[in-house]
Coordinates of C-alpha atoms in Angstrom, one line a residue:
M4 CA 83.7 226.6 108.6
G5 CA 83.3 225.2 112.0
S6 CA 86.6 223.3 112.3
T7 CA 89.6 222.5 110.1
S8 CA 88.2 219.0 109.3
D9 CA 85.3 220.8 107.5
W10 CA 87.8 222.1 104.9
E11 CA 87.5 218.7 102.9
T12 CA 84.0 219.7 102.1
M13 CA 84.2 223.5 102.1
R14 CA 87.2 223.7 99.7
H15 CA 84.7 223.0 96.8
A16 CA 82.8 226.2 97.6
A17 CA 86.0 228.1 97.6
A18 CA 87.2 226.4 94.3
V19 CA 83.9 227.4 92.6
L20 CA 84.3 231.1 93.9
A21 CA 87.9 231.0 92.6
E22 CA 87.0 229.8 89.2
L23 CA 84.3 232.4 88.8
E24 CA 86.8 235.1 90.0
V25 CA 84.7 236.1 93.1
A26 CA 87.0 237.4 95.9
H27 CA 86.3 235.4 99.1
E28 CA 87.9 234.5 102.4
T29 CA 88.0 231.2 104.3
K30 CA 88.2 231.0 108.2
V31 CA 87.5 228.5 110.8
V32 CA 85.0 230.0 113.1
S33 CA 83.3 227.5 115.7
A34 CA 80.1 228.2 117.1
H35 CA 80.9 226.2 120.2
R36 CA 84.8 226.5 120.6
T37 CA 85.4 230.0 119.5
P38 CA 82.0 232.0 120.2
D39 CA 83.8 235.4 120.6
R40 CA 85.4 234.8 117.0
L41 CA 82.0 233.9 115.7
Y42 CA 80.5 237.0 117.1
D43 CA 83.2 239.3 115.7
Y44 CA 83.3 237.6 112.5
A45 CA 79.4 237.8 111.9
K46 CA 78.9 241.3 113.3
G47 CA 81.8 242.7 111.3
A48 CA 81.1 240.8 108.0
A49 CA 79.2 243.7 106.3
D50 CA 81.7 246.3 107.5
R51 CA 84.5 244.3 106.0
G52 CA 82.6 244.4 102.6
L53 CA 81.1 240.9 102.6
K54 CA 78.0 240.4 100.7
V55 CA 77.1 236.7 101.3
V56 CA 78.2 234.2 104.0
I57 CA 78.8 230.6 103.3
A58 CA 79.0 228.7 106.5
G59 CA 79.6 224.9 106.7
A60 CA 79.4 223.0 109.8
G61 CA 78.8 219.3 111.0
G62 CA 77.1 217.6 113.7
A63 CA 75.1 220.1 115.8
A64 CA 75.8 222.6 113.1
H65 CA 75.1 225.9 115.0
L66 CA 77.5 228.1 112.9
P67 CA 75.2 229.1 110.0
G68 CA 72.2 229.9 112.3
M69 CA 74.2 231.8 114.7
A70 CA 76.0 233.7 112.0
A71 CA 72.5 234.5 110.5
A72 CA 71.2 235.9 113.7
M73 CA 74.2 238.2 113.9
T74 CA 74.2 239.7 110.4
H75 CA 71.8 241.0 107.9
L76 CA 73.7 239.3 105.1
P77 CA 72.4 236.3 103.3
V78 CA 73.8 233.1 105.0
L79 CA 74.0 229.8 103.0
G80 CA 74.5 226.8 105.2
V81 CA 76.4 223.6 104.0
P82 CA 75.7 220.6 106.1
V83 CA 79.0 218.8 106.4
E84 CA 78.8 215.1 106.6
S85 CA 79.3 213.7 110.2
K86 CA 80.5 210.1 111.1
A87 CA 77.5 209.4 113.2
L88 CA 74.5 210.3 111.1
K89 CA 76.2 210.9 107.6
G90 CA 75.2 214.5 107.8
Q91 CA 71.4 214.2 108.3
D92 CA 72.2 215.8 111.7
S93 CA 73.8 218.7 110.3
L94 CA 71.2 219.1 107.6
L95 CA 68.2 219.2 109.9
S96 CA 70.2 221.6 112.5
I97 CA 70.7 224.1 109.7
V98 CA 67.3 223.7 107.8
Q99 CA 65.2 224.1 111.0
M100 CA 65.7 227.7 111.7
P101 CA 63.0 229.6 113.5
G102 CA 60.9 232.1 111.4
G103 CA 62.8 235.4 111.3
I104 CA 66.5 233.9 110.9
P105 CA 66.8 232.5 107.6
V106 CA 69.6 230.2 106.3
G107 CA 69.6 229.2 102.8
T108 CA 70.4 225.4 103.2
L109 CA 72.1 223.4 100.6
A110 CA 72.7 219.6 100.2
I111 CA 74.9 217.6 102.4
G112 CA 78.7 217.5 101.7
K113 CA 80.6 218.2 98.4
A114 CA 77.5 218.8 96.2
G115 CA 76.2 221.4 98.8
A116 CA 79.4 223.2 99.0
I117 CA 79.6 223.5 95.2
N118 CA 75.9 224.7 95.0
A119 CA 76.8 227.2 97.8
G120 CA 79.6 228.7 95.7
L121 CA 77.3 228.9 92.6
L122 CA 74.2 230.3 94.6
A123 CA 76.6 233.1 96.3
A124 CA 77.9 233.8 92.9
A125 CA 74.4 233.9 91.6
I126 CA 73.4 236.4 94.3
L127 CA 76.4 238.5 93.8
A128 CA 75.7 238.6 90.0
T129 CA 72.4 240.3 90.3
G130 CA 74.5 243.4 90.7
D131 CA 77.6 242.6 88.7
E132 CA 77.2 242.2 84.9
S133 CA 80.8 240.7 84.5
L134 CA 80.2 238.1 87.1
S135 CA 76.7 237.3 85.6
Q136 CA 78.6 236.6 82.4
R137 CA 81.0 234.3 84.0
L138 CA 78.3 232.5 85.8
Q139 CA 76.5 231.8 82.4
D140 CA 79.7 230.8 80.9
W141 CA 80.4 228.3 83.7
R142 CA 76.8 227.0 83.2
R143 CA 77.2 226.7 79.5
R144 CA 80.5 224.7 79.8
Q145 CA 78.8 222.6 82.4
T146 CA 75.9 221.7 79.9
E147 CA 78.4 221.1 77.0
S148 CA 80.3 218.8 79.2
V149 CA 77.4 216.3 79.3
A150 CA 77.8 213.5 76.6
V151 CA 74.9 212.8 74.2
D152 CA 75.9 209.1 74.0
P153 CA 76.7 206.8 77.1
A154 CA 79.7 205.2 75.5

């Protein structure tokens, strides 16, 4: 994530990954304030064994796109809600990547972070039958949790 304040949103992605027993790491890597850290993180991600990167950022939201420019791994971008424009600025910054530098862009805020965790797990599950089963169980429990009657 781009700053510690983004954790309020990004913790939801981490929670989903933890629930699905997916090993993950959480780091603060600012595209603007720590560009060397971003470079080292993105360039070394695959060598450290990462398979997918979830990058959350608000405002100008350059983190997901810059990370995607420096790694061949899939990058999922989570627009963090900003004070000025309620995350629309973040969303547009992440979703409008030039052709050739893809970033899978999720919804603004908590829903986007949850879905980023689920999407990362789904990507990983294509090569991990155990994770695939855990993800299917998660989805089954979600379906079962929906009430039939409104009262």
